[in-house]
Each structure stands twice: as C-alpha cells, then as structure tokens.
PDB file of C-alpha atoms in Angstrom:
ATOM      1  CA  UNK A 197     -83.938-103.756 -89.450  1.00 52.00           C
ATOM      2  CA  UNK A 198     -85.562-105.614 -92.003  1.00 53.00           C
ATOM      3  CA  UNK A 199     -84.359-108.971 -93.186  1.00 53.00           C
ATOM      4  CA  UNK A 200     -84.824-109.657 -97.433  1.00 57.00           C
ATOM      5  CA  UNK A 201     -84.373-113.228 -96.576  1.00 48.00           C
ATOM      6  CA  UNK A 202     -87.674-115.586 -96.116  1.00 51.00           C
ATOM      7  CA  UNK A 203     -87.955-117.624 -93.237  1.00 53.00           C
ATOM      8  CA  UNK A 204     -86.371-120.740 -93.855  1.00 48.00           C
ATOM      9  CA  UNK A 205     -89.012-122.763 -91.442  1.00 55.00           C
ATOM     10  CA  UNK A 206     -89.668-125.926 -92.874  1.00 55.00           C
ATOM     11  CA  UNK A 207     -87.550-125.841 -95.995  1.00 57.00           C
ATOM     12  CA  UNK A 208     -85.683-129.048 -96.594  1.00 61.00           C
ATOM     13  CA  UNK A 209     -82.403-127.835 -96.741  1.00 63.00           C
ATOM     14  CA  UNK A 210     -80.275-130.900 -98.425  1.00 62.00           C
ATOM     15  CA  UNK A 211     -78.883-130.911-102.078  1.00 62.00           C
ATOM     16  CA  UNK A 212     -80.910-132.510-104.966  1.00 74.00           C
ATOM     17  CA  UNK A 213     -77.759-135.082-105.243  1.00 83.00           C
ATOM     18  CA  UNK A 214     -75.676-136.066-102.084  1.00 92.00           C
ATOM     19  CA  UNK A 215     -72.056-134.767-102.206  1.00 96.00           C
ATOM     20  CA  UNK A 216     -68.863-137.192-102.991  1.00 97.00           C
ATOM     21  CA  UNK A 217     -66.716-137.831-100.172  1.00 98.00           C
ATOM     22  CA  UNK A 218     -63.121-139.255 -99.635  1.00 98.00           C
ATOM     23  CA  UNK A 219     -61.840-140.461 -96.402  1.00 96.00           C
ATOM     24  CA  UNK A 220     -58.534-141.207 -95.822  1.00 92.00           C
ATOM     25  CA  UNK A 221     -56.985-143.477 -93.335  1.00 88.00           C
ATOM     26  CA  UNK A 222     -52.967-144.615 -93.284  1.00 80.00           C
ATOM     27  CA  UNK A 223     -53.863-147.966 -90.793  1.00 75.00           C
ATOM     28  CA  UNK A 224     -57.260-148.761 -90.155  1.00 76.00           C
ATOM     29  CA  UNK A 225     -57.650-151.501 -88.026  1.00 75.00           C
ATOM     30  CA  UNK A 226     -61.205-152.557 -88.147  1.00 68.00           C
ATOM     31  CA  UNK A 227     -61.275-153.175 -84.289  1.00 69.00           C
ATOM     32  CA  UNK A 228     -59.250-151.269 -82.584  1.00 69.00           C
ATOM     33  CA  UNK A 229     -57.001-148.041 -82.469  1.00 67.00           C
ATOM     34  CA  UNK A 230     -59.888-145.978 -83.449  1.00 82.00           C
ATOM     35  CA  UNK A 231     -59.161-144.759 -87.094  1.00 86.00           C
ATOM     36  CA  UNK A 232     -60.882-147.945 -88.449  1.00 86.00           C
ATOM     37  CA  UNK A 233     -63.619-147.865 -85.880  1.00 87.00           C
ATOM     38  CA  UNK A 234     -64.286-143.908 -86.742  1.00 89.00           C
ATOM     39  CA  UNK A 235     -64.167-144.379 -90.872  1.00 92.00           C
ATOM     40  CA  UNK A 236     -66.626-147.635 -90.901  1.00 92.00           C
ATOM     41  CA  UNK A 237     -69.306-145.211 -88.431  1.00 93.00           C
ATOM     42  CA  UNK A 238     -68.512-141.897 -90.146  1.00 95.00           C
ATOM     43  CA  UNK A 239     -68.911-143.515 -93.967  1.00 96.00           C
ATOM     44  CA  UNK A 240     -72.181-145.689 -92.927  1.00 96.00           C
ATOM     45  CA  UNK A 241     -73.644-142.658 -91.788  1.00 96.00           C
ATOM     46  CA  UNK A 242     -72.779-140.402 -94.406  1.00 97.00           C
ATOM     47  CA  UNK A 243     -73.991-142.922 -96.910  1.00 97.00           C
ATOM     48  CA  UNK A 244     -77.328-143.166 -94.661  1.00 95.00           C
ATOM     49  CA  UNK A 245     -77.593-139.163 -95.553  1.00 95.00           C
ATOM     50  CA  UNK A 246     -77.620-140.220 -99.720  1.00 95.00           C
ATOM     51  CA  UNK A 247     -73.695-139.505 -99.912  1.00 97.00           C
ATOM     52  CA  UNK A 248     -71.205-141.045-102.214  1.00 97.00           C
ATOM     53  CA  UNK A 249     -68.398-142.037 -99.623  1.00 98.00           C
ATOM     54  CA  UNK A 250     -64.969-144.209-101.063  1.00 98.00           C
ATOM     55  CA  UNK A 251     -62.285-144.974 -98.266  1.00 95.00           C
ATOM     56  CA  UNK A 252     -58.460-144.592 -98.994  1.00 94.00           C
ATOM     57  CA  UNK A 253     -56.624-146.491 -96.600  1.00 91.00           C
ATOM     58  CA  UNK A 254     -53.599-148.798 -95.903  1.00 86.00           C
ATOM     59  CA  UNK A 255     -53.797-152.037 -94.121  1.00 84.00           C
ATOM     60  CA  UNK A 256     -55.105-153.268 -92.249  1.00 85.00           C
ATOM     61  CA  UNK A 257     -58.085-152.458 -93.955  1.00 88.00           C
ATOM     62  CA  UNK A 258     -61.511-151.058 -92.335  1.00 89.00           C
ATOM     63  CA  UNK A 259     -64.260-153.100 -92.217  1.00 90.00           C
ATOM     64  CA  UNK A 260     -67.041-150.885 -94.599  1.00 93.00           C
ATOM     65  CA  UNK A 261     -70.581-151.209 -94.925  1.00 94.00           C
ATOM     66  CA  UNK A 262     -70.947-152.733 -98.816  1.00 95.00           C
ATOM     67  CA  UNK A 263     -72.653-149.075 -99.489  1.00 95.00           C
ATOM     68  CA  UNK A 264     -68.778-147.859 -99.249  1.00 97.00           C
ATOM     69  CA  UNK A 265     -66.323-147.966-101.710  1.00 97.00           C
ATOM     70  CA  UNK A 266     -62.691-149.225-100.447  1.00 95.00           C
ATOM     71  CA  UNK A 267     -59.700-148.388-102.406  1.00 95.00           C
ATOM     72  CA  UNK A 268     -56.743-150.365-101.005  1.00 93.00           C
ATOM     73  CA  UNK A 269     -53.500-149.035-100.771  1.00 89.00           C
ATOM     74  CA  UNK A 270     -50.568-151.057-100.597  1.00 85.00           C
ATOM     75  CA  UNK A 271     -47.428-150.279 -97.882  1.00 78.00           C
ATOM     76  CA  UNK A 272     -46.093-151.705 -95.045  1.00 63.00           C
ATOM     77  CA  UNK A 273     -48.371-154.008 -92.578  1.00 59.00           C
ATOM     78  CA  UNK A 274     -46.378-153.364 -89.056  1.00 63.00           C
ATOM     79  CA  UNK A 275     -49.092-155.930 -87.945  1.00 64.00           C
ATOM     80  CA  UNK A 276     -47.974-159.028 -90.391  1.00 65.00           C
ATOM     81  CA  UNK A 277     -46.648-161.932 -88.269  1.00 66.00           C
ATOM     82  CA  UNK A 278     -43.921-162.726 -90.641  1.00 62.00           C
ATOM     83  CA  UNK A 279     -41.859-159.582 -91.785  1.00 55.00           C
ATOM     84  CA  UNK A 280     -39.174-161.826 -92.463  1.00 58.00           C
ATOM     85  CA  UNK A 281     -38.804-161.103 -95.862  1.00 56.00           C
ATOM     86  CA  UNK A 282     -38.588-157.133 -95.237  1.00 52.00           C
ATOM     87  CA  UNK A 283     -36.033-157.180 -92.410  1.00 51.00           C
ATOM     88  CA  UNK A 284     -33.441-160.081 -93.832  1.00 49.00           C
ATOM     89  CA  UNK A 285     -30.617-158.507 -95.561  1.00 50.00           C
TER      90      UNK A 285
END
C-alpha cells in the first residue's frame, strides 16, 4: 500500500506561535505536597518550549519562574497560624 503522505524526516514539527496554557492548582505549596513542586517544573518547562503558561491557584502560592504568570485566588489558608478570626463565633 502506498502512503500519499511525505516523510516527515526532519520537519520541525512545532507551531509558528506556542500555545496558551492554564494550570490550575487549589493549594500549592511551593515546597512540599507536590502540586506546587509539579506546577513551578511543568510551567518552567513549558515556557522553555515558547508557551504562554498563567497559574490559577489558591494559597499558598507556587513559587513560578518570572516567565509565568500567577493569578492568585483568594480562599481559605488551612496553613495560617492564626485562624482565630475564622473559627471565633
């Protein structure tokens, strides 16, 4: 069987522009847990590849290479020392 496709051998196969990319993350704690650890490797790299990543994520807040956009999203930090204020009633 004959193939009407050309042999792809050396052909640089990335887009002209790099894609934009969201990440999300509910607690990223920048050293430990994991989620935070996997969003600041996973964004640097897919920034290194010429793509527009942003991070959505509550705190604690990742710790991003300055090529990544954060967008912070406000809620409930189980790891504040004083939750005073949210449990008096």
């Amino acid at each position: 069987m004959h193939s009407s496709h050309p042999a792809l051998t050396g052909v640089d196969q990335r887009p002209e522009r790099g894609l934009r990319i969201a990440l999300l993350g509910y607690r990223s704690a920048p050293f430990s847990g994991g989620q935070g650890v996997y969003l600041r490797y996973l964004s640097q790299s897919l920034t290194a590849l010429g793509h527009e990543v942003t991070v959505i994520s509550g705190p604690p807040y990742p710790d991003l290479a300055d090529t990544v956009r954060l967008v912070k999203l406000p809620s409930l930090d189980l790891y504040a020392r004083d939750l005073g204020s949210v449990t008096r009633t």
